[in-house]
Coordinates of C-alpha atoms and ligand atoms in Angstrom, one line a residue:
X7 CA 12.3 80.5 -74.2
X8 CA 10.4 77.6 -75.5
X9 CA 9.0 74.9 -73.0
X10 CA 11.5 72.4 -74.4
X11 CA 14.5 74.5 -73.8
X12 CA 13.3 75.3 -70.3
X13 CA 13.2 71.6 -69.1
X14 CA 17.1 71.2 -70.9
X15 CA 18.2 74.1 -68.6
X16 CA 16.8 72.3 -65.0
X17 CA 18.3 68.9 -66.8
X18 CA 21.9 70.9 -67.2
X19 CA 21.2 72.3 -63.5
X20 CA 20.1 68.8 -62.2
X21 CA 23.6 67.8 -63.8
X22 CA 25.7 70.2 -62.4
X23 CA 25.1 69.5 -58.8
X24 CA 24.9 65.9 -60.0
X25 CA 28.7 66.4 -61.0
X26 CA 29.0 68.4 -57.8
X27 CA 27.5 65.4 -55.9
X28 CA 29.7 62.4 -57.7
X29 CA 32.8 64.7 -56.8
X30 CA 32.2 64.7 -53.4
X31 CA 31.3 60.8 -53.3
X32 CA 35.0 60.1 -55.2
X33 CA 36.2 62.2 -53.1
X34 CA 34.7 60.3 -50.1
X35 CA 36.4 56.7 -51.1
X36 CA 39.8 57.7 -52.2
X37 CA 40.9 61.1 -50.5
X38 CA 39.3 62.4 -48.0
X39 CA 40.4 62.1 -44.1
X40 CA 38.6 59.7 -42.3
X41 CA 37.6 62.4 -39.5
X42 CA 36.0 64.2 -41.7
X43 CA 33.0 62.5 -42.7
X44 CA 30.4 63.7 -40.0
X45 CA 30.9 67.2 -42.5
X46 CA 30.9 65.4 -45.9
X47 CA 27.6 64.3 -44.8
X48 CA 26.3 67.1 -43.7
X49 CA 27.4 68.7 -47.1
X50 CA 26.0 65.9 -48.9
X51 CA 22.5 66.2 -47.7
X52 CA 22.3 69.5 -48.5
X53 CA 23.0 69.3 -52.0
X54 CA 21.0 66.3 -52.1
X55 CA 17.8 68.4 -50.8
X56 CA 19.1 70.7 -53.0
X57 CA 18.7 68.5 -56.4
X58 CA 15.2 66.4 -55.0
X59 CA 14.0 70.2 -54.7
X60 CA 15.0 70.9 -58.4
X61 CA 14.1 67.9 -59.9
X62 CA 10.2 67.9 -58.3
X63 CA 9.8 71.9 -58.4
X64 CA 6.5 73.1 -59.6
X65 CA 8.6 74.6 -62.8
X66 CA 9.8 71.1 -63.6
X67 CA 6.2 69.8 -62.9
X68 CA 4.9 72.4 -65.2
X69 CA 7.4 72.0 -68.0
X70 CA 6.8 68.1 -68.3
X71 CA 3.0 68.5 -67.9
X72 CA 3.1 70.5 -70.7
X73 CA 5.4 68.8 -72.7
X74 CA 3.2 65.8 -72.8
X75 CA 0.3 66.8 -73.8
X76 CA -0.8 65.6 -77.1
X77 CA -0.6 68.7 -79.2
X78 CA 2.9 69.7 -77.6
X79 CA 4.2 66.0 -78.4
X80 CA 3.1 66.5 -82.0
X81 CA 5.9 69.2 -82.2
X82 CA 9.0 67.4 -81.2
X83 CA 11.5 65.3 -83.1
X84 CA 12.0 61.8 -81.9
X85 CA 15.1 63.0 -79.6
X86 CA 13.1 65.4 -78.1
X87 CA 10.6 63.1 -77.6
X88 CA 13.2 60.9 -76.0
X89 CA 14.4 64.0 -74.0
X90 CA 10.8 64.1 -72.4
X91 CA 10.3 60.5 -72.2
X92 CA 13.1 60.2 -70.0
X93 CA 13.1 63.5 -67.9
X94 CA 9.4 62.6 -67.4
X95 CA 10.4 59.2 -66.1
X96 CA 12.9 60.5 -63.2
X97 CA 10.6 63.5 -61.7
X98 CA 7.6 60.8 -61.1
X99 CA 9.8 58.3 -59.5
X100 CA 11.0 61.3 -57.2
X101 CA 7.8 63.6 -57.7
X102 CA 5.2 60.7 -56.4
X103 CA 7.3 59.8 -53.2
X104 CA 6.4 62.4 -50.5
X105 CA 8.8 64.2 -48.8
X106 CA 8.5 63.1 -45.4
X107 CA 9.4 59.5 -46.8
X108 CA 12.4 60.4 -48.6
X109 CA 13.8 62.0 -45.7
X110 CA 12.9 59.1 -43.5
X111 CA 14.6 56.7 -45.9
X112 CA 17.8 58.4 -46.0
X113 CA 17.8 58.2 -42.1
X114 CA 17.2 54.6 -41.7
X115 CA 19.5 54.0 -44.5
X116 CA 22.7 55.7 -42.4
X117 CA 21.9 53.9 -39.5
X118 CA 21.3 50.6 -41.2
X119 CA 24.2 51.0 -43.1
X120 CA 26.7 51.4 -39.8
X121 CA 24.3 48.3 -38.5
X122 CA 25.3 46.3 -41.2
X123 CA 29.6 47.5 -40.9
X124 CA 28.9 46.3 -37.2
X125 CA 27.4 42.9 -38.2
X126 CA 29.7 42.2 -40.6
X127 CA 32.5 42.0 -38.9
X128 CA 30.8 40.6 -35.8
X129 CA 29.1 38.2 -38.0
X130 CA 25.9 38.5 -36.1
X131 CA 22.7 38.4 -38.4
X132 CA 20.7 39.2 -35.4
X133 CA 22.3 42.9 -35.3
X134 CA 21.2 43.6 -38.6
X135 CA 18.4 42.3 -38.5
X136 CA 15.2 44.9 -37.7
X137 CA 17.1 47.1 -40.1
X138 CA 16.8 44.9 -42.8
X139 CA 12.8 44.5 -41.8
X140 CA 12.4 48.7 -41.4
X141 CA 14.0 49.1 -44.9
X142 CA 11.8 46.3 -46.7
X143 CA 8.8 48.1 -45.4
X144 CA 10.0 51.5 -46.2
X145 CA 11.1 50.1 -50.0
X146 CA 7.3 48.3 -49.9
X147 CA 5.8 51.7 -49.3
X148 CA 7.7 53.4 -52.1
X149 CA 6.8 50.6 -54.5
X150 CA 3.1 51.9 -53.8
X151 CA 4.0 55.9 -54.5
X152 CA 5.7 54.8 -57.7
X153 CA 3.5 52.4 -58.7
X154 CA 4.7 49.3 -60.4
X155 CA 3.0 46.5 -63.4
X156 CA 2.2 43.4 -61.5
X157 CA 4.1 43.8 -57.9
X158 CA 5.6 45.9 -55.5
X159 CA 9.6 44.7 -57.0
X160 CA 8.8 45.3 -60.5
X161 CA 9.0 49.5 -59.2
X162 CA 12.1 48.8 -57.2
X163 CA 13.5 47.3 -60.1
X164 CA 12.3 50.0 -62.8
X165 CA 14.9 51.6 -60.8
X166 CA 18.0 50.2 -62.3
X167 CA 16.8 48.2 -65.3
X168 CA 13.8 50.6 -66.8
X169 CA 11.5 48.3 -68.8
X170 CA 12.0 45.1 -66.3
X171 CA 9.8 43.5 -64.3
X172 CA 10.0 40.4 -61.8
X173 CA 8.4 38.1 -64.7
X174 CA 10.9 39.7 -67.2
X175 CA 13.5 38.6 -65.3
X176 CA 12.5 35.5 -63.8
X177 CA 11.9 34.3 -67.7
X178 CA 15.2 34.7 -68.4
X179 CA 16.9 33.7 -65.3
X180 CA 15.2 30.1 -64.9
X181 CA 16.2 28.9 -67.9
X182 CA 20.1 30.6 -66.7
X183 CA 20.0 29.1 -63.3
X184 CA 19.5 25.4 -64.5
X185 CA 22.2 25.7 -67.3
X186 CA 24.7 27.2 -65.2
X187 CA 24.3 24.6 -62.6
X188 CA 24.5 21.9 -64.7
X189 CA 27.9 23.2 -66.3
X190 CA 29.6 24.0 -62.8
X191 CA 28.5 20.8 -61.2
X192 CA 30.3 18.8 -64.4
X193 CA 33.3 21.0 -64.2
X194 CA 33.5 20.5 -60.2
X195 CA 32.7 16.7 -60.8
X196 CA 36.3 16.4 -62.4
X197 CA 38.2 17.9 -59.9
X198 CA 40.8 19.8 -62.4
X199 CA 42.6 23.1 -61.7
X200 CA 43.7 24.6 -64.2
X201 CA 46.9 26.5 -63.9
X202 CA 47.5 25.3 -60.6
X203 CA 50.8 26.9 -59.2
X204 CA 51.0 30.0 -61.4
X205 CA 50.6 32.7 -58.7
X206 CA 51.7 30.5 -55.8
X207 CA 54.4 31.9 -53.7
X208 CA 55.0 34.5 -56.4
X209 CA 55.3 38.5 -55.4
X210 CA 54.1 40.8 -58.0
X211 CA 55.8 44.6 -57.5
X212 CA 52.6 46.6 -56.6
X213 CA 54.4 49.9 -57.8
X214 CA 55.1 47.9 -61.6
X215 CA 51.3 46.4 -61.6
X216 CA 50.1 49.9 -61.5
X217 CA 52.4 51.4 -64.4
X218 CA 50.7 48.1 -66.2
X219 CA 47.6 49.2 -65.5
X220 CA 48.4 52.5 -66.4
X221 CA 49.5 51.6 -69.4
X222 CA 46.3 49.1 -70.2
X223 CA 43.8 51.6 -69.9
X224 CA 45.4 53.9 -72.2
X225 CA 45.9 51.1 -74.3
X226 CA 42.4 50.5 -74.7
X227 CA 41.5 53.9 -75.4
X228 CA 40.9 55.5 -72.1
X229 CA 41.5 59.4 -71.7
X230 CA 43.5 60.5 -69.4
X231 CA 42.7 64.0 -70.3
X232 CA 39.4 63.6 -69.4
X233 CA 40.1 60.9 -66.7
X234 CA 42.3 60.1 -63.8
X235 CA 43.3 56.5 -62.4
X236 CA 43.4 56.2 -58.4
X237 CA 43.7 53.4 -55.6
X238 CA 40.6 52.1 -53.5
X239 CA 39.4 49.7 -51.0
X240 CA 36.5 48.4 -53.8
X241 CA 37.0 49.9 -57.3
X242 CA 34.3 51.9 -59.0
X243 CA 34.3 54.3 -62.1
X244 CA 32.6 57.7 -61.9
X245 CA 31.5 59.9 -64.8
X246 CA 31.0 63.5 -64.8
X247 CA 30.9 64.0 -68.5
X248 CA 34.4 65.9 -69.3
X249 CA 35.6 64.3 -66.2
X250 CA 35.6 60.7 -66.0
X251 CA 37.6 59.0 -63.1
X252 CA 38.5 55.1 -62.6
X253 CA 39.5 53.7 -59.1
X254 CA 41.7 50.0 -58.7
X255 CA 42.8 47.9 -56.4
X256 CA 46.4 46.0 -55.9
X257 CA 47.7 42.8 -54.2
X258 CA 50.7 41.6 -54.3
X259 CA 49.7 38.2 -54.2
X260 CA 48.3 37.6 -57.7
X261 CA 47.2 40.0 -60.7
X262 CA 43.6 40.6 -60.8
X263 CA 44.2 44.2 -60.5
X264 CA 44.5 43.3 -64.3
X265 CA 41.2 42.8 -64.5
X266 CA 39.3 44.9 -62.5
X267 CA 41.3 47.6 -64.0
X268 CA 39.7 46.5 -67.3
X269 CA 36.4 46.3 -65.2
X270 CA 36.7 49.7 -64.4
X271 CA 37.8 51.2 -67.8
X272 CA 35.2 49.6 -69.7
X273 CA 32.4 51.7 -67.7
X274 CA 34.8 54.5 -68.5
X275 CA 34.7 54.1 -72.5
X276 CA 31.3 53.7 -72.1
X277 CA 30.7 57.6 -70.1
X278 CA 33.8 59.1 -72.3
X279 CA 31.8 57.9 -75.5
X280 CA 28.3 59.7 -74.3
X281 CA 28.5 62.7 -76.8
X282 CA 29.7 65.8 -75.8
X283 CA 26.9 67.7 -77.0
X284 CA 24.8 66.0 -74.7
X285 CA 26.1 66.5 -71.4
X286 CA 23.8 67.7 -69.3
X287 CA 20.8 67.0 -71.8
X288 CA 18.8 64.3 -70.7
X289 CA 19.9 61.6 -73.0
X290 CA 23.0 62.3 -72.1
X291 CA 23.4 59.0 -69.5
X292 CA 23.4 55.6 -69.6
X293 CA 20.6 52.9 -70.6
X294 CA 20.7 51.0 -67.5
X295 CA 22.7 49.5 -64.7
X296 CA 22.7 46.2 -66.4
X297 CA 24.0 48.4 -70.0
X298 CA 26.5 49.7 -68.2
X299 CA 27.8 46.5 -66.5
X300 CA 27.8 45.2 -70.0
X301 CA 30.1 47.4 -71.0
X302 CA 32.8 47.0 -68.0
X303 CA 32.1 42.6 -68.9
X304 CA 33.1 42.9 -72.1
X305 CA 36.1 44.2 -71.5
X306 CA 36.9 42.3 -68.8
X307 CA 36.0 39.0 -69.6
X308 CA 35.5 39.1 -73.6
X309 CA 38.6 40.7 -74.3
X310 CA 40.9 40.6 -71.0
X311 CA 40.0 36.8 -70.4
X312 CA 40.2 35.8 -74.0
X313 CA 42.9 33.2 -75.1
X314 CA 43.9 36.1 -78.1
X315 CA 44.2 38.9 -75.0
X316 CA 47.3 36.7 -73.9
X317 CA 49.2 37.0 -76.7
X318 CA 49.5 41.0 -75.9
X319 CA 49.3 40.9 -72.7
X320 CA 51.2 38.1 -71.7
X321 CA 54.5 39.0 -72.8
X322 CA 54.4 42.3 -71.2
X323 CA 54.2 40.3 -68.2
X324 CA 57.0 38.1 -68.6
X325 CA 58.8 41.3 -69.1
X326 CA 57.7 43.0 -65.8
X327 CA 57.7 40.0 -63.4
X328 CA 60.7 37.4 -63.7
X329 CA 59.2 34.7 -61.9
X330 CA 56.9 34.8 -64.4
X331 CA 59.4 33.7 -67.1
X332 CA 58.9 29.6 -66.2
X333 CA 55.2 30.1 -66.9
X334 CA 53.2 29.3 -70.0
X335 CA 51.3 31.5 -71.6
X336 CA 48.8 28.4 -71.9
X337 CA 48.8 28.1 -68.4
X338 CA 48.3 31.6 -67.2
X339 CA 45.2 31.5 -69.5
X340 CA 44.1 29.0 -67.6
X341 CA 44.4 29.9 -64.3
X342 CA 42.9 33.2 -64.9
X343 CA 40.1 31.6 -65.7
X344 CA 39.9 28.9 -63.2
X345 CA 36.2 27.9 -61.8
X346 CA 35.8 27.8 -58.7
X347 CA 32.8 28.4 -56.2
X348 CA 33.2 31.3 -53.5
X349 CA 31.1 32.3 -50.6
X350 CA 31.8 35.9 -51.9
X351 CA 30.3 37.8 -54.8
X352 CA 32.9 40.2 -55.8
X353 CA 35.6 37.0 -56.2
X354 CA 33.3 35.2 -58.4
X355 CA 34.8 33.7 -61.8
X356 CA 32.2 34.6 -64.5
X357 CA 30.7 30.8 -64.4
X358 CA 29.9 31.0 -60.8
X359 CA 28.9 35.0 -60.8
X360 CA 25.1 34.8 -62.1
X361 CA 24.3 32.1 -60.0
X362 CA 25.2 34.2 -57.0
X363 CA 22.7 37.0 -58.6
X364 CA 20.2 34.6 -58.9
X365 CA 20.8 33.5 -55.1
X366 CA 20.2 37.3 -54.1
X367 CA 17.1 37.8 -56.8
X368 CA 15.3 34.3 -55.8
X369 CA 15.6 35.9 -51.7
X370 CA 14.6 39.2 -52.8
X371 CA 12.0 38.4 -54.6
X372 CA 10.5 36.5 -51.5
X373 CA 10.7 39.2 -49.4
X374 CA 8.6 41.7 -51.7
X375 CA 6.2 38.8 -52.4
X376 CA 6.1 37.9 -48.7
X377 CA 7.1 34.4 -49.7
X378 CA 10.1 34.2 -47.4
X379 CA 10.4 36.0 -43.7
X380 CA 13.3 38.7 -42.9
X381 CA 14.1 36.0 -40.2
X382 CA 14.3 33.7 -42.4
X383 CA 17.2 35.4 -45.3
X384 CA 20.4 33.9 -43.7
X385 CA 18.6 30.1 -43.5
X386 CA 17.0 30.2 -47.4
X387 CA 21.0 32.4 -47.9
X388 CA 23.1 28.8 -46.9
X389 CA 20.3 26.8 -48.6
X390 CA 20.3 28.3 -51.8
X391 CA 24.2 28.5 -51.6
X392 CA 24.6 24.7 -50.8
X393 CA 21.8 24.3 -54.2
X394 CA 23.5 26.5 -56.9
X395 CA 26.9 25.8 -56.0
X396 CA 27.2 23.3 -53.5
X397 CA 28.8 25.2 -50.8
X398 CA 27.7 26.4 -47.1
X399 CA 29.2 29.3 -45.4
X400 CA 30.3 29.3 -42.0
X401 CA 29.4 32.6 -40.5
X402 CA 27.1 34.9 -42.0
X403 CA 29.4 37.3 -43.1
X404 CA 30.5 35.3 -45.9
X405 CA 26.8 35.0 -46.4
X406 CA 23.9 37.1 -46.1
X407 CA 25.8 39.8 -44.2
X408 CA 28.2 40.1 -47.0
X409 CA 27.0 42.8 -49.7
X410 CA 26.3 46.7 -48.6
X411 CA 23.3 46.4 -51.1
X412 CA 20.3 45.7 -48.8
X413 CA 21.8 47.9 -45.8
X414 CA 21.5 50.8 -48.4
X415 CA 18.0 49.8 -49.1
X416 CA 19.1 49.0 -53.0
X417 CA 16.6 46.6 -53.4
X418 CA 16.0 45.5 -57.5
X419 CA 19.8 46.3 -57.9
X420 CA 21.0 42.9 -58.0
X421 CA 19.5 41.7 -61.4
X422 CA 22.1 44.1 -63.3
X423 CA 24.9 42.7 -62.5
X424 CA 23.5 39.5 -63.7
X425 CA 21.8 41.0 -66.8
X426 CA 25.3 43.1 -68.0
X427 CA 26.7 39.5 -68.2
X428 CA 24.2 38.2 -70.2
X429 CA 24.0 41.1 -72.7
X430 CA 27.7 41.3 -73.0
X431 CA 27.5 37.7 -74.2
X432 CA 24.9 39.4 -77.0
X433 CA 26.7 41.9 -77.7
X434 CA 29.8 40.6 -78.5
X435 CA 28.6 38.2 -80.4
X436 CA 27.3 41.0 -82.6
X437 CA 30.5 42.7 -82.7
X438 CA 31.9 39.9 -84.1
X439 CA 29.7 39.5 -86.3
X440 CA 30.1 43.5 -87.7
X441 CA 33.8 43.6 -87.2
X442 CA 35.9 41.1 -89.2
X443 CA 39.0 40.0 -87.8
X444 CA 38.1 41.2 -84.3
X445 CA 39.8 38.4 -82.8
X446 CA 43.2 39.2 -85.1
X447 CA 42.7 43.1 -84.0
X448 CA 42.8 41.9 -80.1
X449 CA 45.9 39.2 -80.7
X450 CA 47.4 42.4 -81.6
X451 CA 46.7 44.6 -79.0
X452 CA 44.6 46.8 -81.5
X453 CA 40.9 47.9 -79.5
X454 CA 40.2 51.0 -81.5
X455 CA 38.0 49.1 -84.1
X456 CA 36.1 47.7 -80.7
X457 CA 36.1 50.8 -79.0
X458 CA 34.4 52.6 -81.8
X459 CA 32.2 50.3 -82.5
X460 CA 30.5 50.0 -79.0
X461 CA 30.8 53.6 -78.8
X462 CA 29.0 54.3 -82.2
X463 CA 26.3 51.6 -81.7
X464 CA 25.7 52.1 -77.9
X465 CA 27.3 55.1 -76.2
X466 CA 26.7 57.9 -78.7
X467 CA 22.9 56.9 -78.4
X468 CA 23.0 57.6 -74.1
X469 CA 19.4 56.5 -73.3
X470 CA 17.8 57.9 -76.5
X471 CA 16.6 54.0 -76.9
X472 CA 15.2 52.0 -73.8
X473 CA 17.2 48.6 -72.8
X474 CA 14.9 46.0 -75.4
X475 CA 15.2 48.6 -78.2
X476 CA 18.5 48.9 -77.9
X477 CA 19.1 45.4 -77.4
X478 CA 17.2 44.4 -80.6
X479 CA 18.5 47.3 -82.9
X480 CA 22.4 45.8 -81.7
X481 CA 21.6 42.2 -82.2
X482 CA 18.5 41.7 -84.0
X483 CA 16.3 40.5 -80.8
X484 CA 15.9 40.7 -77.5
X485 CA 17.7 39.8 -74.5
X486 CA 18.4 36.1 -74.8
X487 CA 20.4 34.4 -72.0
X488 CA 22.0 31.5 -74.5
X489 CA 24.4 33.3 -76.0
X490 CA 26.1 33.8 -72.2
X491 CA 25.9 30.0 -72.0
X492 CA 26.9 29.3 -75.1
X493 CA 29.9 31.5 -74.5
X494 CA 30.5 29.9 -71.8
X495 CA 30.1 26.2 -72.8
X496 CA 32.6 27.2 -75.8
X497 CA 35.2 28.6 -73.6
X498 CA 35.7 26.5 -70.7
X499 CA 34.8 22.4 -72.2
X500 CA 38.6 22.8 -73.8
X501 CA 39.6 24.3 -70.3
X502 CA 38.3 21.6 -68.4
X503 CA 38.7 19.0 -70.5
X504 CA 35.5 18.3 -71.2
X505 CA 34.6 18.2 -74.9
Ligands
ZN615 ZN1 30.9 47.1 -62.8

């Protein structure tokens, strides 16, 4: 067996108890009794050893050392190339940590985690606290292992977003940050709501909003052979190549279970279009978190939150809920996409949303740079809030306390969220651009065209290309946060009355 097909038999190992791993974590947040996590855990770890043991083995060490030297390099095809590239990259960020650390991480991180459950709903930052401290140092000392361009972040980052640094980010999120303000304090400054009174007092059925949903993702192109749609408490997609599964949430109250359904299946198209040849190979996975987000925002907000979206969806609707029969299409548009500034994250309207990522990056980046005191987090929290959009929260639950993120020691994780916004704004752009009559295709309710384009441009590549390749072969340059504010601007003046 040649070198090269050794290191694709420990990636398709790596993946099987990868697969084995996701299962178990699905598993955990839809199924499985409550009293039995002290055993999933136990379980977990185990297979976790199992895969760091794999992945940093003196075979695997061997296998890449070889596969990089010079003359070896001069035998490979660009995939394969890729193929090392990227199997390379994950054993050093796992091979240069030692062990000791690992396992110390992982402990802090349970502890911290139940820490942060118990200041949460106390509110108390206080309680939280030292474990925020212990896992800042822990992260600082792994930043050191891995090594990193300029400073310690840039490694944590690396993480999620490979190719990104601090300075990468900051260039593109200054710029952001000032826009964005200045378009939500102008729309706040008029004091409109749009669609005011469409969901009040109104009951939506939560058994017909999921045959909807249902119905939506297949709609789009989701498949359910390869998939299955369940309830949780905070939805998430999980891909196992041939085995895909989405997760939603309902209320009766309104129907954003809509949308984070469309969330949800847009990471799905985006694992169900990896090819099948590659699963298990290691291209077979996604660019980045921030790709990935991009994927789930553009189906979300470019397609579900688009005026042409309504005509298809809309009427469904009225079909399902009577006391939706009074209301215009017009207005539900509109209050769908109403702007309004939360204290929380996950209910942000996509005006409001990366100005809450740069509140988290700004505080983050403090802390690695020693610019800004653990103690300190909740104060520069409520100060930033009141500056980006103007509100203060109360308790710090509905502040600093409120995102799992930091408790888990996902430090550098942030910035996705905020980049998959900005290169869905990009990428859509260019999809219009290749795809005429996109906008007649999604009046309607035709997505195939859409589907097959994201999927032959970006899924059926996996991570053969790095984020800014990628990003320039889609759209002809690099990242480039104008087009999300452009979007934007384009989009909400005729909302708010503002042109
Ligand atoms: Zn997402």
């Amino acid at each position: 067996m040649s070198t090269y097909d050794e290191l694709l038999k420990i990636s398709e190992q790596l993946r099987s108890m990868e697969r084995a791993l996701y299962l178990l974590a699905w598993d955990e947040r839809t199924y499985m009794p409550k009293g039995a996590l002290e055993g999933r855990s136990k379980t977990k770890a185990e297979l976790s050893s199992l895969y760091h043991k794999k992945l940093t083995s003196e075979k695997t060490k061997e296998c890449i050392e070889k596969l990089n030297k010079e003359s070896k390099q001069a035998e490979l095809d660009d995939v394969e190339k890729a193929a090392v590239r990227e199997m390379t990259r994950d054993f050093e960020r796992k091979y240069k940590v030692p062990d000791d650390l690992i396992q110390e991480m992982s402990k802090v991180s349970t502890k911290s985690q139940s820490a942060w459950e118990k200041a949460r709903e106390k509110s108390d930052f206080e309680l939280f606290l030292p474990h925020l401290e212990k896992q800042i140092e822990l992260k600082k000392e792994v930043a050191e292992y891995i090594g990193y361009e300029n400073e310690p972040y840039d490694a944590l980052v690396e993480e999620f977003e490979p190719g990104f640094t601090a300075e990468k980010i900051e260039s593109i999120f200054e710029p952001m940050k000032k826009e964005l303000s200045s378009i939500v304090s102008e729309m706040l400054s008029i004091n409109k709501k749009p669609g005011e009174g469409v969901f009040k007092g109104k009951k939506f059925p939560i058994e017909k909003q999921k045959s909807i949903c249902r119905e939506l993702a297949a709609d789009l192109g989701y498949d359910y052979d390869h998939g299955r749609l369940d309830e949780t408490v905070h939805p998430f997609t999980i891909g196992m190549d041939d085995d895909v599964r989405i997760t939603n949430r309902y209320s009766e109250d309104n129907l954003t279970s809509l949308f984070s359904l469309m969330h949800e299946t847009g990471h799905a198209l985006y694992e169900q279009g990896l090819p099948p040849e590659w699963y298990g190979h290691p291209l077979g996975k996604r660019i980045s978190m921030g790709f990935h987000e991009s994927q789930s925002r553009l189906w979300e907000n470019f397609v579900g939150r688009s005026q042409e979206f309504m005509d298809y969806l809309f009427p469904k609707l009225q079909s399902e809920f009577s006391n939706l029969k009074d209301v215009s299409k017009e207005d539900f548009y509109r209050r769908i996409n109403r702007v309004k500034p939360t204290f929380i994250r996950v209910e942000a309207d996509e005006v409001t949303y990366n100005l809450h990522i740069a509140l988290r990056y700004d505080l983050e980046l403090g802390l690695f740079r020693e610019e800004i005191e653990p103690e300190e987090s909740k104060v520069v929290w409520e100060n930033k809030m009141e500056e980006y959009l103007d509100i203060v929260p109360e308790d710090p639950s509905h502040g600093v306390l409120q995102d799992v993120h930091w408790s888990a020691g996902q430090f550098g994780y942030f910035p996705s969220y905020a980049l998959g916004n900005l290169y869905s704004a990009q990428i859509f752009q260019s999809a219009k651009d290749d795809i005429s009559g996109l906008k007649q295709n999604i009046y309607e309710g035709r997505f195939q065209q859409l589907r097959e384009w994201l999927r032959d441009n970006i899924h059926q590549h996996g991570r053969r290309y790095k984020a800014e390749e990628m990003t320039k072969r889609l759209t002809g340059e690099g990242l480039n946060e104008n087009y999300h504010i452009e979007y934007l601007k384009e989009k909400y003046e005729p909302i708010y009355g503002l042109v």
